[in-house]
């Protein structure tokens, strides 16, 4: 097929397997990620709320939120962590 997608580009690399092992994420479990600064409007709270719904159907799903605080005083990360605890998904949100 002309103009097809090279699916080989999307195969898990060895580093991905190592990261999954470090986080305790099974190889076949869905791993959803977000890479963005921790600032209002970037959607991390919405992802955590979505995690609550996803985990009901896929208890093995895991969520990886990567970012840095924009404000040097911090606070957003701890708010995200509290939200994950309140929603009962702290075990699957990293």
mmCIF file of C-alpha atoms in Angstrom:
data_model
loop_
_atom_site.group_PDB
_atom_site.id
_atom_site.type_symbol
_atom_site.label_atom_id
_atom_site.label_comp_id
_atom_site.label_asym_id
_atom_site.label_seq_id
_atom_site.Cartn_x
_atom_site.Cartn_y
_atom_site.Cartn_z
ATOM 1 C CA UNK A 1 0.000 0.000 0.000
ATOM 2 C CA UNK A 2 1.461 3.320 -0.993
ATOM 3 C CA UNK A 3 1.473 6.072 1.623
ATOM 4 C CA UNK A 4 0.992 3.597 4.484
ATOM 5 C CA UNK A 5 2.152 4.126 8.059
ATOM 6 C CA UNK A 6 5.302 2.366 9.222
ATOM 7 C CA UNK A 7 3.945 0.656 12.341
ATOM 8 C CA UNK A 8 7.478 -0.328 13.315
ATOM 9 C CA UNK A 9 8.001 3.238 14.519
ATOM 10 C CA UNK A 10 5.406 2.645 17.218
ATOM 11 C CA UNK A 11 6.714 -0.623 18.641
ATOM 12 C CA UNK A 12 7.801 -0.354 22.270
ATOM 13 C CA UNK A 13 11.518 0.253 22.614
ATOM 14 C CA UNK A 14 13.616 -1.433 25.315
ATOM 15 C CA UNK A 15 13.659 1.825 27.324
ATOM 16 C CA UNK A 16 9.862 1.776 27.429
ATOM 17 C CA UNK A 17 9.903 -1.712 28.894
ATOM 18 C CA UNK A 18 12.413 -0.578 31.523
ATOM 19 C CA UNK A 19 10.262 2.410 32.467
ATOM 20 C CA UNK A 20 7.192 0.202 32.739
ATOM 21 C CA UNK A 21 9.130 -2.189 34.981
ATOM 22 C CA UNK A 22 10.354 0.681 37.202
ATOM 23 C CA UNK A 23 6.792 1.954 37.598
ATOM 24 C CA UNK A 24 5.320 -1.508 38.065
ATOM 25 C CA UNK A 25 3.195 -1.212 34.926
ATOM 26 C CA UNK A 26 2.502 -4.549 33.215
ATOM 27 C CA UNK A 27 3.674 -4.737 29.601
ATOM 28 C CA UNK A 28 0.134 -5.021 28.204
ATOM 29 C CA UNK A 29 -1.487 -2.436 30.500
ATOM 30 C CA UNK A 30 -2.575 0.852 28.925
ATOM 31 C CA UNK A 31 -0.156 3.646 29.794
ATOM 32 C CA UNK A 32 -1.481 7.147 29.168
ATOM 33 C CA UNK A 33 0.891 10.066 29.450
ATOM 34 C CA UNK A 34 0.972 13.827 29.618
ATOM 35 C CA UNK A 35 4.058 15.967 29.157
ATOM 36 C CA UNK A 36 3.404 19.621 29.996
ATOM 37 C CA UNK A 37 4.362 22.353 32.435
ATOM 38 C CA UNK A 38 2.387 22.340 35.647
ATOM 39 C CA UNK A 39 0.298 25.456 35.150
ATOM 40 C CA UNK A 40 -3.375 26.286 35.011
ATOM 41 C CA UNK A 41 -5.023 25.328 31.731
ATOM 42 C CA UNK A 42 -2.687 22.485 30.774
ATOM 43 C CA UNK A 43 -5.269 19.819 31.598
ATOM 44 C CA UNK A 44 -3.599 17.710 34.266
ATOM 45 C CA UNK A 45 -6.653 17.815 36.606
ATOM 46 C CA UNK A 46 -8.879 16.736 33.714
ATOM 47 C CA UNK A 47 -6.557 13.812 32.987
ATOM 48 C CA UNK A 48 -6.705 12.740 36.631
ATOM 49 C CA UNK A 49 -10.517 12.928 36.580
ATOM 50 C CA UNK A 50 -10.533 10.897 33.356
ATOM 51 C CA UNK A 51 -8.249 8.356 35.050
ATOM 52 C CA UNK A 52 -10.982 7.694 37.593
ATOM 53 C CA UNK A 53 -13.386 6.755 34.796
ATOM 54 C CA UNK A 54 -10.867 4.744 32.772
ATOM 55 C CA UNK A 55 -9.721 2.701 35.775
ATOM 56 C CA UNK A 56 -13.293 1.558 36.387
ATOM 57 C CA UNK A 57 -13.188 -0.239 33.029
ATOM 58 C CA UNK A 58 -9.453 -0.967 32.887
ATOM 59 C CA UNK A 59 -8.102 -1.393 36.429
ATOM 60 C CA UNK A 60 -4.663 -2.103 34.977
ATOM 61 C CA UNK A 61 -4.440 1.313 33.249
ATOM 62 C CA UNK A 62 -1.740 3.689 34.442
ATOM 63 C CA UNK A 63 -1.246 7.421 33.954
ATOM 64 C CA UNK A 64 2.100 9.198 33.782
ATOM 65 C CA UNK A 65 2.092 12.975 34.276
ATOM 66 C CA UNK A 66 5.445 14.624 33.602
ATOM 67 C CA UNK A 67 6.171 18.306 34.032
ATOM 68 C CA UNK A 68 7.757 21.083 36.015
ATOM 69 C CA UNK A 69 6.211 23.775 38.163
ATOM 70 C CA UNK A 70 6.132 27.136 36.403
ATOM 71 C CA UNK A 71 5.767 28.991 39.686
ATOM 72 C CA UNK A 72 8.845 28.387 41.826
ATOM 73 C CA UNK A 73 6.665 28.343 44.964
ATOM 74 C CA UNK A 74 5.143 25.079 43.769
ATOM 75 C CA UNK A 75 1.742 23.893 44.805
ATOM 76 C CA UNK A 76 0.186 22.494 41.643
ATOM 77 C CA UNK A 77 1.903 19.131 41.925
ATOM 78 C CA UNK A 78 0.621 18.706 45.475
ATOM 79 C CA UNK A 79 -2.865 19.736 44.309
ATOM 80 C CA UNK A 80 -2.702 17.087 41.577
ATOM 81 C CA UNK A 81 -1.566 14.488 44.101
ATOM 82 C CA UNK A 82 -4.409 15.419 46.479
ATOM 83 C CA UNK A 83 -6.938 15.200 43.650
ATOM 84 C CA UNK A 84 -5.671 11.720 42.718
ATOM 85 C CA UNK A 85 -6.020 10.660 46.366
ATOM 86 C CA UNK A 86 -9.520 12.120 46.668
ATOM 87 C CA UNK A 87 -10.623 10.284 43.522
ATOM 88 C CA UNK A 88 -9.013 7.019 44.627
ATOM 89 C CA UNK A 89 -6.590 6.800 41.711
ATOM 90 C CA UNK A 90 -3.299 7.652 43.407
ATOM 91 C CA UNK A 91 -2.209 4.032 42.905
ATOM 92 C CA UNK A 92 -2.305 4.431 39.124
ATOM 93 C CA UNK A 93 -1.247 8.063 38.583
ATOM 94 C CA UNK A 94 2.491 8.757 38.611
#
